[in-house]
Amino acid sequence: MTGAVDERFEASEKISSRLIKSSLKQSYDPWSDIDWDAPLVGDAPFMPLHRSTLYGTDIWETLSPTQRVELTRHEFGSVMSTGIWFEMILMQLVLRSAYDMDPRTAHMQWALTEVADECHHSIMFGKVLARTGIPPHRHSKVLNELGRVFKAITWGPSSYAAILVAEEILDEAQREMLSDETIEPLIKRINQIHVTEEARHIRFAREQISDMMKQGLDPAELLIQQTLCAVVGFAIVEALISPGVYGAIGLDPGKAYKTARENPNMHRTRADWGKNVVEFLSENNLIGGPAAGLWRASHLINDADVERGVLGRGVDTGTAAAFAAATKILTIPGLGKLSRGTLAGAGSGPGKQPKPREESGPSNGTSLSLPDVVTNSAPVQAIRRATGFLPWGLIGDPLAPSERPRLRPESSKSVHRLTVSDVTRLTPDSVAVTFDVAPELAETYRYKQGQYLTVEAVIDGEKVRRSYSICAPVSAQTLRVGVKQTPNGVFSTYVVEKLKVGDEVDVVPPAGRFHTELDAANALHYVGVAGGSGITPILSIMASVLEEEPDSRFTLLYANKDRSSVMFFDEIAALDRQYGDRLTVLHVLEKGGRSGAGFASGFIDAARLAELDLEDAAHWFLCGPAPMTEAVRDALLAKDVSRRAIHLELFNTIASTAAVTAPPAPTDATSVAGAQLRFDFEGADETIQLTDNELLLDAALRSGQDIPWSCREAVCGMCRAKVCDGQATPMAANFILSDDEVADGFVLTCQTRAARRCGSTSTRERRQALPKLSR
């Protein structure tokens, strides 16, 4: 047992040391790193208007623009006041646990560093309230007293879960505001600092929860932990907005507060901001038990989450019933465990945190410790845990295992759940799907011609994600994608055969570089070469060019097997009628069956291009199956067409299972085991041991970071990274990175492994949308 404890302790020391280094590299001083004297923007909100608790209600419609802005300011002030309250609780928990630590350990030093960070945050929140003139809207006295109780009874996973619920909800809200140009600049600076520093705390809390749950809890302990998590999660979200914010702008506090609590938009906001933390806690079995209905009552979980099994279907989601269940559980089993001396797992944990080995030298043989028979007795251990004098480290057992199974991370944190507003059958095996975008998300989902969306859905219990091009002109700003069913395709089959109007799916905002800038002064000739579903981005590009550039021309070459497989045939024909003098369309059908103007039999290849008068084309957009697009590209290059004029996007076909087979490992000696991967992503400096022939992407995902990825077939480019140190194997495949990017050291981590045993292989993961499209 001692060896296991030592191993976990050493791993914990490494994690703490890394967090301390990260803190030294990027920390802020609330006194000097913020310009408190900068003038405020008079009419700027402090939160997005659509995130106000009254947005969309009848009361909101009665408010003047000035009142709406003022309400967001007071709501922000309430959130800041709640943040101070909870950070004070957190600091007490950390200090209480650090009381028993060895001051020489990195773990205690990190604990004190985290306390210092939280002190800075509380100071910063207080100063922004003073600078903006917003009063500290405090929550109810009942919640204030519950905070005192929570500090006394919580332990282990529920302590960290409370940290995550508070910090991750605020983190999601602040990340969203960072991209909102309407927000007051001072508030955006506050958000930036808090998001940067809290990333370390959130990362550490997730590590601790994963470790504690891996060690195992007996059924009674698990039930209590689940109950504490539910109660605390409910209390935290209820404390965010005080009824006083409504009275501050002249509303009836009671009536407005009741309206806000019943507001569907507020419910969606909570679900959006709580999505990641709920998903994490659910995967770690901390959402469950009779009191789990509080998660639904707090609206951190919505009906769709219940349907996909995040919450047990038999759970009573009524607030009163859930609280009654929580009271029963915490009163009877909780006290029973305390009387047995096993509260917080006393006697079943890894034991006291070992001290670093002493330097060699004589010992004076003295000791201040009580006899082991007293200090290790069950009653003393129970009292120490209940009062907070914990030898087990930071809020429970802090020791992380050196190896643990990692959970698959979520996709981009900017994802939103959108409703399907239309599904139109295009061909027997393809549909056009349109998503409803709320007005407040219009800017988030504003796209350029040729860009794509990444769509997520849970299919047969597995979360699957694919990317699809937007097939509407920029003037429409209609979020519509075209999906063609592929043989054994998991996602495309789901969309074509099962997706219906009213369904909700998660959608990442538009991304991609498959376009050129439009200018009404242009008089250019564009050529689009599409195959099958490759028409989707080109349809958007073609319609946008014809609308936005009245002096430009467009030629479309569209290849399909036969007439029945042509997607968007009627729309293309309508554009041809409308812009006949500037648009030329040629359908190339493999099986023929049609004749006359606008149709040809065969394939799109070098011979076909030679027959057409396209010498004056300024831009070529190629999209479709790899054999066709690559053949056309090579033919153009052979005719000395500039590479800069050729814009290529491949559509790949993903296998029938959600997990895509990794590219084969190199057989030569360049790929080795035993290397370490070090990467920097969104301010987090991570190091992880690579297994034999492990892909860099898979190793990075094991760290738990939200690394962007999609196709795993060298097509989408989302996993692009730059090798800054060490060596990597040549990419097994590359259909997206340019020669210049490869020369600059960029690789696709889904196609790359460590090339030699070295100190570290460093990659900087970039959340940057690149040309792609996975199918």
Short mmCIF file of C-alpha atoms in Angstrom, two decimals, residues 175 410-414 508 681-682 705-709 718 720 764-769:
data_model
loop_
_atom_site.label_atom_id
_atom_site.label_comp_id
_atom_site.label_asym_id
_atom_site.label_seq_id
_atom_site.Cartn_x
_atom_site.Cartn_y
_atom_site.Cartn_z
CA ARG A 175 -15.57 33.04 -22.64
CA GLU A 410 -15.91 17.90 -25.53
CA SER A 411 -15.71 19.76 -28.77
CA SER A 412 -15.32 23.46 -29.06
CA LYS A 413 -16.70 25.28 -26.03
CA SER A 414 -18.50 27.76 -28.33
CA VAL A 508 -20.12 24.63 -33.68
CA PHE A 681 -3.02 24.89 -25.61
CA GLU A 682 -5.12 27.89 -24.52
CA GLN A 705 -7.74 19.24 -22.88
CA ASP A 706 -10.41 20.34 -25.35
CA ILE A 707 -8.18 19.76 -28.39
CA PRO A 708 -9.98 20.49 -31.67
CA TRP A 709 -10.31 17.59 -34.11
CA MET A 718 -8.63 21.06 -37.26
CA ARG A 720 -3.06 21.22 -37.01
CA ARG A 764 1.29 24.25 -30.01
CA GLU A 765 -2.30 23.27 -30.59
CA ARG A 766 -4.19 25.94 -32.49
CA ARG A 767 -7.97 26.35 -32.37
CA GLN A 768 -8.03 27.65 -35.92
CA ALA A 769 -10.48 26.70 -38.63
#
